């Protein structure tokens, strides 16, 4: 069993929302965290086991070199939590072609690049965890969610394939699919989850799932975890 206090884990989208909750949970458990996002100016705490890397994950031309630098610098990484993402919703024709491309870059392609760069290291090491934060939108499509859902469905395929590819090397791959979580994800959207505690997950609930996956017996894989608010309510903003 690789105890959390001995682990070094990279978390993308760690500056706020779900990624920040996961980061805080891992730091509290004693893990070393390499936190990736574009803007950490809201982070008040800077404990010694936290290292922040400011990176635009959707800059795919530069990403392979930047990831090469991360793998050279952080040779002890034994966990990768691919959480960064961005929500934009609307009928397909409301998206420009450029916006479609931006959505696919941040919600799918960067995940594939990250996994491409970092899983060889985990495999060589013979142990480690890759956790992808998917969504309920990875399981069923819905109105106004075509682009987002297409990316999340694809992440499910990525997780399932890598789960098979990596298991012989001792690396566990898991997909966590939350329903609506109360985070800044909704700040620029015209809807949000309902406000009562039964209507939304908390970012800490997703951190609970991550912690459970990481702390499972080394021979056990949570292939996929779906978690949802007790009562789904979508609140439309004026
Ligand atoms: P959030 O509060 O908006 O946080 C998104 C995170 O991703 C931020 O840390 C942001 O950091 C980072 N990010 C976005 N674009 C980036 C880029 N180009 N380069 C680097 N980092 C970038 O959203 P959240 O609710 O925590 O969502 C996290 C993940 O959970 C996403 O994959 C989302 O699809 C998924 N999810 C969310 C919900 C929900 O209801 N909230 C439900 C299911 C799944 P910077 O802006 O500092 O770069």
mmCIF file of C-alpha atoms and ligand atoms in Angstrom:
data_model
loop_
_atom_site.group_PDB
_atom_site.id
_atom_site.type_symbol
_atom_site.label_atom_id
_atom_site.label_comp_id
_atom_site.label_asym_id
_atom_site.label_seq_id
_atom_site.Cartn_x
_atom_site.Cartn_y
_atom_site.Cartn_z
ATOM 1 C CA UNK A 1 0.000 0.000 0.000
ATOM 2 C CA UNK A 2 1.418 3.381 -0.984
ATOM 3 C CA UNK A 3 0.328 5.666 1.822
ATOM 4 C CA UNK A 4 -0.827 9.161 0.874
ATOM 5 C CA UNK A 5 1.875 10.777 2.991
ATOM 6 C CA UNK A 6 4.538 9.179 0.799
ATOM 7 C CA UNK A 7 2.996 10.156 -2.517
ATOM 8 C CA UNK A 8 3.661 12.881 -5.072
ATOM 9 C CA UNK A 9 0.593 13.629 -7.169
ATOM 10 C CA UNK A 10 -0.004 16.047 -10.024
ATOM 11 C CA UNK A 11 -3.447 17.683 -10.115
ATOM 12 C CA UNK A 12 -4.636 19.739 -13.085
ATOM 13 C CA UNK A 13 -7.155 22.525 -12.645
ATOM 14 C CA UNK A 14 -6.016 22.843 -9.055
ATOM 15 C CA UNK A 15 -6.568 26.591 -8.644
ATOM 16 C CA UNK A 16 -10.252 26.411 -7.735
ATOM 17 C CA UNK A 17 -13.360 24.209 -7.570
ATOM 18 C CA UNK A 18 -12.952 20.439 -7.567
ATOM 19 C CA UNK A 19 -9.214 20.506 -8.263
ATOM 20 C CA UNK A 20 -8.594 22.847 -5.329
ATOM 21 C CA UNK A 21 -10.614 20.564 -3.010
ATOM 22 C CA UNK A 22 -8.620 17.532 -4.196
ATOM 23 C CA UNK A 23 -5.362 19.430 -3.708
ATOM 24 C CA UNK A 24 -6.290 20.533 -0.182
ATOM 25 C CA UNK A 25 -7.336 16.973 0.701
ATOM 26 C CA UNK A 26 -4.062 15.501 -0.543
ATOM 27 C CA UNK A 27 -2.007 18.151 1.249
ATOM 28 C CA UNK A 28 -3.922 17.467 4.480
ATOM 29 C CA UNK A 29 -3.093 13.757 4.068
ATOM 30 C CA UNK A 30 0.594 14.627 3.749
ATOM 31 C CA UNK A 31 1.018 14.091 0.003
ATOM 32 C CA UNK A 32 3.285 16.274 -2.072
ATOM 33 C CA UNK A 33 1.143 17.982 -4.728
ATOM 34 C CA UNK A 34 2.221 19.425 -8.052
ATOM 35 C CA UNK A 35 -0.688 21.723 -8.865
ATOM 36 C CA UNK A 36 -1.280 22.905 -12.427
ATOM 37 C CA UNK A 37 -3.505 25.776 -13.609
ATOM 38 C CA UNK A 38 -3.218 29.188 -15.270
ATOM 39 C CA UNK A 39 -3.825 31.385 -12.232
ATOM 40 C CA UNK A 40 -3.074 30.654 -8.584
ATOM 41 C CA UNK A 41 -3.530 34.245 -7.371
ATOM 42 C CA UNK A 42 -6.519 33.192 -5.202
ATOM 43 C CA UNK A 43 -4.484 30.575 -3.320
ATOM 44 C CA UNK A 44 -3.820 31.868 0.169
ATOM 45 C CA UNK A 45 -1.897 28.874 1.508
ATOM 46 C CA UNK A 46 1.521 27.768 0.283
ATOM 47 C CA UNK A 47 2.584 24.769 2.396
ATOM 48 C CA UNK A 48 5.993 23.286 1.631
ATOM 49 C CA UNK A 49 4.509 20.128 0.035
ATOM 50 C CA UNK A 50 2.680 22.231 -2.570
ATOM 51 C CA UNK A 51 4.327 23.202 -5.827
ATOM 52 C CA UNK A 52 2.331 25.235 -8.307
ATOM 53 C CA UNK A 53 2.993 25.245 -12.030
ATOM 54 C CA UNK A 54 1.353 27.965 -14.075
ATOM 55 C CA UNK A 55 0.462 26.491 -17.412
ATOM 56 C CA UNK A 56 -2.182 26.956 -20.115
ATOM 57 C CA UNK A 57 -3.128 23.359 -20.832
ATOM 58 C CA UNK A 58 -4.963 24.290 -24.000
ATOM 59 C CA UNK A 59 -1.772 25.617 -25.609
ATOM 60 C CA UNK A 60 -1.187 22.274 -27.299
ATOM 61 C CA UNK A 61 1.766 23.439 -29.382
ATOM 62 C CA UNK A 62 3.831 24.145 -26.270
ATOM 63 C CA UNK A 63 2.380 21.430 -24.023
ATOM 64 C CA UNK A 64 4.610 18.482 -25.049
ATOM 65 C CA UNK A 65 7.786 20.446 -24.201
ATOM 66 C CA UNK A 66 6.296 21.734 -20.954
ATOM 67 C CA UNK A 67 5.231 18.215 -19.962
ATOM 68 C CA UNK A 68 8.695 16.912 -20.842
ATOM 69 C CA UNK A 69 10.137 19.457 -18.414
ATOM 70 C CA UNK A 70 7.656 18.375 -15.693
ATOM 71 C CA UNK A 71 8.570 14.678 -16.067
ATOM 72 C CA UNK A 72 12.290 15.506 -15.933
ATOM 73 C CA UNK A 73 11.869 17.686 -12.831
ATOM 74 C CA UNK A 74 9.375 15.510 -10.937
ATOM 75 C CA UNK A 75 10.735 12.007 -11.362
ATOM 76 C CA UNK A 76 8.958 10.771 -8.207
ATOM 77 C CA UNK A 77 5.415 11.497 -9.442
ATOM 78 C CA UNK A 78 3.194 8.484 -8.753
ATOM 79 C CA UNK A 79 -0.242 9.957 -9.356
ATOM 80 C CA UNK A 80 -1.943 12.047 -11.989
ATOM 81 C CA UNK A 81 -5.376 13.600 -11.537
ATOM 82 C CA UNK A 82 -6.713 15.045 -14.768
ATOM 83 C CA UNK A 83 -9.369 17.454 -13.610
ATOM 84 C CA UNK A 84 -9.005 20.742 -15.538
ATOM 85 C CA UNK A 85 -11.931 21.505 -17.797
ATOM 86 C CA UNK A 86 -14.278 24.199 -18.963
ATOM 87 C CA UNK A 87 -18.041 24.265 -19.429
ATOM 88 C CA UNK A 88 -19.789 25.935 -22.320
ATOM 89 C CA UNK A 89 -23.302 24.890 -23.271
ATOM 90 C CA UNK A 90 -25.686 25.682 -26.094
ATOM 91 C CA UNK A 91 -27.148 24.254 -29.266
ATOM 92 C CA UNK A 92 -24.362 23.174 -31.595
ATOM 93 C CA UNK A 93 -25.030 26.003 -34.061
ATOM 94 C CA UNK A 94 -24.469 28.537 -31.280
ATOM 95 C CA UNK A 95 -20.788 27.543 -31.197
ATOM 96 C CA UNK A 96 -18.336 29.057 -33.637
ATOM 97 C CA UNK A 97 -15.864 26.571 -35.138
ATOM 98 C CA UNK A 98 -13.173 28.235 -33.079
ATOM 99 C CA UNK A 99 -15.176 27.704 -29.863
ATOM 100 C CA UNK A 100 -15.701 24.027 -30.725
ATOM 101 C CA UNK A 101 -11.971 23.628 -31.134
ATOM 102 C CA UNK A 102 -11.251 25.429 -27.849
ATOM 103 C CA UNK A 103 -13.695 23.151 -26.024
ATOM 104 C CA UNK A 104 -12.098 20.005 -27.424
ATOM 105 C CA UNK A 105 -8.602 21.262 -26.603
ATOM 106 C CA UNK A 106 -9.304 21.901 -22.928
ATOM 107 C CA UNK A 107 -11.830 19.109 -22.290
ATOM 108 C CA UNK A 108 -10.196 16.274 -24.231
ATOM 109 C CA UNK A 109 -6.961 16.812 -26.140
ATOM 110 C CA UNK A 110 -4.918 18.110 -23.219
ATOM 111 C CA UNK A 111 -5.972 15.053 -21.186
ATOM 112 C CA UNK A 112 -4.646 12.772 -23.933
ATOM 113 C CA UNK A 113 -1.408 14.782 -24.086
ATOM 114 C CA UNK A 114 -1.029 14.647 -20.297
ATOM 115 C CA UNK A 115 -1.604 10.896 -20.232
ATOM 116 C CA UNK A 116 0.767 10.439 -23.190
ATOM 117 C CA UNK A 117 3.514 12.335 -21.373
ATOM 118 C CA UNK A 118 3.106 10.936 -17.875
ATOM 119 C CA UNK A 119 1.803 7.345 -18.005
ATOM 120 C CA UNK A 120 5.080 5.924 -19.435
ATOM 121 C CA UNK A 121 6.776 7.169 -16.278
ATOM 122 C CA UNK A 122 4.149 5.543 -14.018
ATOM 123 C CA UNK A 123 4.369 2.283 -15.991
ATOM 124 C CA UNK A 124 8.150 2.217 -15.781
ATOM 125 C CA UNK A 125 7.891 2.773 -12.043
ATOM 126 C CA UNK A 126 5.508 -0.181 -11.768
ATOM 127 C CA UNK A 127 2.829 1.573 -9.732
ATOM 128 C CA UNK A 128 0.746 4.717 -9.701
ATOM 129 C CA UNK A 129 -2.719 6.111 -10.294
ATOM 130 C CA UNK A 130 -4.278 7.994 -13.157
ATOM 131 C CA UNK A 131 -7.635 9.484 -12.221
ATOM 132 C CA UNK A 132 -9.740 11.313 -14.778
ATOM 133 C CA UNK A 133 -12.565 13.584 -13.657
ATOM 134 C CA UNK A 134 -15.315 12.938 -16.200
ATOM 135 C CA UNK A 135 -18.920 13.934 -15.643
ATOM 136 C CA UNK A 136 -22.484 12.707 -15.718
ATOM 137 C CA UNK A 137 -22.171 14.078 -19.285
ATOM 138 C CA UNK A 138 -19.786 11.171 -19.985
ATOM 139 C CA UNK A 139 -22.699 8.775 -19.503
ATOM 140 C CA UNK A 140 -25.577 10.418 -21.346
ATOM 141 C CA UNK A 141 -25.889 13.310 -23.748
ATOM 142 C CA UNK A 142 -28.462 16.032 -23.363
ATOM 143 C CA UNK A 143 -29.813 19.219 -24.925
ATOM 144 C CA UNK A 144 -27.168 21.967 -25.306
ATOM 145 C CA UNK A 145 -24.405 19.636 -24.182
ATOM 146 C CA UNK A 146 -23.218 18.221 -27.521
ATOM 147 C CA UNK A 147 -19.627 19.467 -27.473
ATOM 148 C CA UNK A 148 -19.047 19.073 -23.738
ATOM 149 C CA UNK A 149 -20.636 15.618 -23.724
ATOM 150 C CA UNK A 150 -18.694 14.514 -26.806
ATOM 151 C CA UNK A 151 -15.456 15.338 -24.937
ATOM 152 C CA UNK A 152 -16.566 13.637 -21.739
ATOM 153 C CA UNK A 153 -17.726 10.485 -23.594
ATOM 154 C CA UNK A 154 -14.307 10.406 -25.237
ATOM 155 C CA UNK A 155 -12.604 10.713 -21.856
ATOM 156 C CA UNK A 156 -14.516 7.621 -20.789
ATOM 157 C CA UNK A 157 -13.076 5.756 -23.779
ATOM 158 C CA UNK A 158 -9.633 7.050 -22.906
ATOM 159 C CA UNK A 159 -9.987 5.882 -19.295
ATOM 160 C CA UNK A 160 -11.295 2.440 -20.261
ATOM 161 C CA UNK A 161 -8.537 1.886 -22.810
ATOM 162 C CA UNK A 162 -5.741 3.088 -20.548
ATOM 163 C CA UNK A 163 -7.141 0.991 -17.711
ATOM 164 C CA UNK A 164 -6.504 -2.091 -19.895
ATOM 165 C CA UNK A 165 -3.185 -0.822 -21.243
ATOM 166 C CA UNK A 166 -1.706 0.101 -17.875
ATOM 167 C CA UNK A 167 -2.838 -2.677 -15.540
ATOM 168 C CA UNK A 168 -0.038 -5.086 -16.489
ATOM 169 C CA UNK A 169 2.420 -2.380 -15.427
ATOM 170 C CA UNK A 170 0.799 -1.964 -12.008
ATOM 171 C CA UNK A 171 -0.834 1.360 -12.859
ATOM 172 C CA UNK A 172 -4.475 1.879 -11.912
ATOM 173 C CA UNK A 173 -6.766 4.032 -14.052
ATOM 174 C CA UNK A 174 -10.087 5.342 -12.777
ATOM 175 C CA UNK A 175 -12.833 7.613 -14.042
ATOM 176 C CA UNK A 176 -14.924 9.692 -11.624
ATOM 177 C CA UNK A 177 -18.190 11.069 -12.997
ATOM 178 C CA UNK A 178 -19.780 13.715 -10.793
ATOM 179 C CA UNK A 179 -23.225 15.214 -11.340
ATOM 180 C CA UNK A 180 -23.597 18.936 -10.643
ATOM 181 C CA UNK A 181 -20.988 20.254 -8.209
ATOM 182 C CA UNK A 182 -21.211 23.688 -6.609
ATOM 183 C CA UNK A 183 -18.085 25.387 -8.037
ATOM 184 C CA UNK A 184 -17.129 28.479 -10.081
ATOM 185 C CA UNK A 185 -17.732 26.272 -13.175
ATOM 186 C CA UNK A 186 -21.197 27.882 -13.304
ATOM 187 C CA UNK A 187 -20.060 31.495 -12.840
ATOM 188 C CA UNK A 188 -20.276 32.317 -16.549
ATOM 189 C CA UNK A 189 -23.132 29.950 -17.379
ATOM 190 C CA UNK A 190 -26.841 30.823 -17.454
ATOM 191 C CA UNK A 191 -27.701 27.933 -15.141
ATOM 192 C CA UNK A 192 -26.403 26.409 -11.926
ATOM 193 C CA UNK A 193 -27.342 23.579 -9.587
ATOM 194 C CA UNK A 194 -30.108 24.178 -7.041
ATOM 195 C CA UNK A 195 -28.985 25.877 -3.870
ATOM 196 C CA UNK A 196 -30.147 23.437 -1.187
ATOM 197 C CA UNK A 197 -27.620 20.826 -0.022
ATOM 198 C CA UNK A 198 -29.629 18.031 -1.672
ATOM 199 C CA UNK A 199 -29.367 19.708 -5.090
ATOM 200 C CA UNK A 200 -25.620 19.782 -5.583
ATOM 201 C CA UNK A 201 -22.465 17.924 -4.715
ATOM 202 C CA UNK A 202 -19.703 19.735 -2.882
ATOM 203 C CA UNK A 203 -16.173 19.751 -4.340
ATOM 204 C CA UNK A 204 -15.170 17.871 -1.166
ATOM 205 C CA UNK A 205 -17.461 14.974 -2.186
ATOM 206 C CA UNK A 206 -15.360 14.491 -5.308
ATOM 207 C CA UNK A 207 -12.216 14.743 -3.172
ATOM 208 C CA UNK A 208 -13.694 11.944 -0.994
ATOM 209 C CA UNK A 209 -13.997 9.752 -4.100
ATOM 210 C CA UNK A 210 -10.429 10.550 -5.156
ATOM 211 C CA UNK A 211 -9.129 9.699 -1.698
ATOM 212 C CA UNK A 212 -11.037 6.385 -1.729
ATOM 213 C CA UNK A 213 -9.548 5.479 -5.127
ATOM 214 C CA UNK A 214 -6.008 6.324 -4.026
ATOM 215 C CA UNK A 215 -6.334 4.466 -0.730
ATOM 216 C CA UNK A 216 -7.785 1.273 -2.174
ATOM 217 C CA UNK A 217 -5.754 -1.898 -1.781
ATOM 218 C CA UNK A 218 -3.074 -1.786 -4.543
ATOM 219 C CA UNK A 219 -4.635 -4.763 -6.322
ATOM 220 C CA UNK A 220 -8.044 -3.105 -6.473
ATOM 221 C CA UNK A 221 -9.212 -0.633 -9.116
ATOM 222 C CA UNK A 222 -12.321 1.523 -8.951
ATOM 223 C CA UNK A 223 -12.869 1.514 -12.703
ATOM 224 C CA UNK A 224 -15.579 4.135 -12.597
ATOM 225 C CA UNK A 225 -17.412 6.040 -9.872
ATOM 226 C CA UNK A 226 -20.654 7.928 -10.518
ATOM 227 C CA UNK A 227 -21.852 10.318 -7.830
ATOM 228 C CA UNK A 228 -24.826 12.652 -7.937
ATOM 229 C CA UNK A 229 -26.835 15.023 -5.773
ATOM 230 C CA UNK A 230 -29.781 13.359 -4.056
ATOM 231 C CA UNK A 231 -32.247 15.542 -5.988
ATOM 232 C CA UNK A 232 -31.133 17.013 -9.308
ATOM 233 C CA UNK A 233 -32.393 20.573 -9.692
ATOM 234 C CA UNK A 234 -31.181 22.968 -12.388
ATOM 235 C CA UNK A 235 -31.601 26.620 -11.495
ATOM 236 C CA UNK A 236 -31.811 28.963 -14.485
ATOM 237 C CA UNK A 237 -30.367 32.408 -13.899
ATOM 238 C CA UNK A 238 -32.270 35.482 -15.160
HETATM 239 P P1 LIG B 1 -13.929 25.281 -12.195
HETATM 240 O O1 LIG B 1 -14.269 25.678 -10.804
HETATM 241 O O2 LIG B 1 -14.294 26.179 -13.302
HETATM 242 O O3 LIG B 1 -12.356 24.945 -12.238
HETATM 243 C C1 LIG B 1 -11.749 24.595 -13.447
HETATM 244 C C2 LIG B 1 -10.261 24.433 -13.230
HETATM 245 O O4 LIG B 1 -9.657 24.116 -14.495
HETATM 246 C C3 LIG B 1 -9.609 25.688 -12.689
HETATM 247 O O5 LIG B 1 -8.617 25.349 -11.743
HETATM 248 C C4 LIG B 1 -8.965 26.298 -13.928
HETATM 249 O O6 LIG B 1 -7.796 27.011 -13.569
HETATM 250 C C5 LIG B 1 -8.578 25.029 -14.712
HETATM 251 N N1 LIG B 1 -8.430 25.337 -16.128
HETATM 252 C C6 LIG B 1 -9.376 25.730 -16.997
HETATM 253 N N2 LIG B 1 -8.845 25.993 -18.204
HETATM 254 C C7 LIG B 1 -7.505 25.766 -18.076
HETATM 255 C C8 LIG B 1 -6.400 25.861 -18.954
HETATM 256 N N3 LIG B 1 -6.560 26.273 -20.234
HETATM 257 N N4 LIG B 1 -5.169 25.549 -18.504
HETATM 258 C C9 LIG B 1 -4.985 25.166 -17.215
HETATM 259 N N5 LIG B 1 -6.000 25.036 -16.335
HETATM 260 C C10 LIG B 1 -7.234 25.341 -16.761
HETATM 261 O O7 LIG B 1 -14.605 23.871 -12.544
HETATM 262 P P2 LIG B 1 -14.860 22.581 -11.642
HETATM 263 O O8 LIG B 1 -16.309 22.503 -11.382
HETATM 264 O O9 LIG B 1 -13.921 22.518 -10.520
HETATM 265 O O10 LIG B 1 -14.545 21.457 -12.730
HETATM 266 C C11 LIG B 1 -13.414 20.633 -12.668
HETATM 267 C C12 LIG B 1 -13.651 19.433 -13.567
HETATM 268 O O11 LIG B 1 -14.806 18.745 -13.122
HETATM 269 C C13 LIG B 1 -13.891 19.786 -15.038
HETATM 270 O O12 LIG B 1 -13.267 18.825 -15.852
HETATM 271 C C14 LIG B 1 -15.403 19.685 -15.165
HETATM 272 O O13 LIG B 1 -15.775 19.344 -16.485
HETATM 273 C C15 LIG B 1 -15.680 18.550 -14.210
HETATM 274 N N6 LIG B 1 -17.048 18.505 -13.696
HETATM 275 C C16 LIG B 1 -17.602 19.595 -13.092
HETATM 276 C C17 LIG B 1 -18.905 19.501 -12.628
HETATM 277 C C18 LIG B 1 -19.596 20.649 -11.966
HETATM 278 O O14 LIG B 1 -20.842 20.584 -11.846
HETATM 279 N N7 LIG B 1 -18.908 21.664 -11.484
HETATM 280 C C19 LIG B 1 -19.618 18.300 -12.784
HETATM 281 C C20 LIG B 1 -19.006 17.227 -13.387
HETATM 282 C C21 LIG B 1 -17.731 17.340 -13.842
HETATM 283 P P3 LIG B 1 -7.321 28.417 -14.209
HETATM 284 O O15 LIG B 1 -8.543 29.156 -14.637
HETATM 285 O O16 LIG B 1 -6.554 29.059 -13.084
HETATM 286 O O17 LIG B 1 -6.455 28.015 -15.342
#
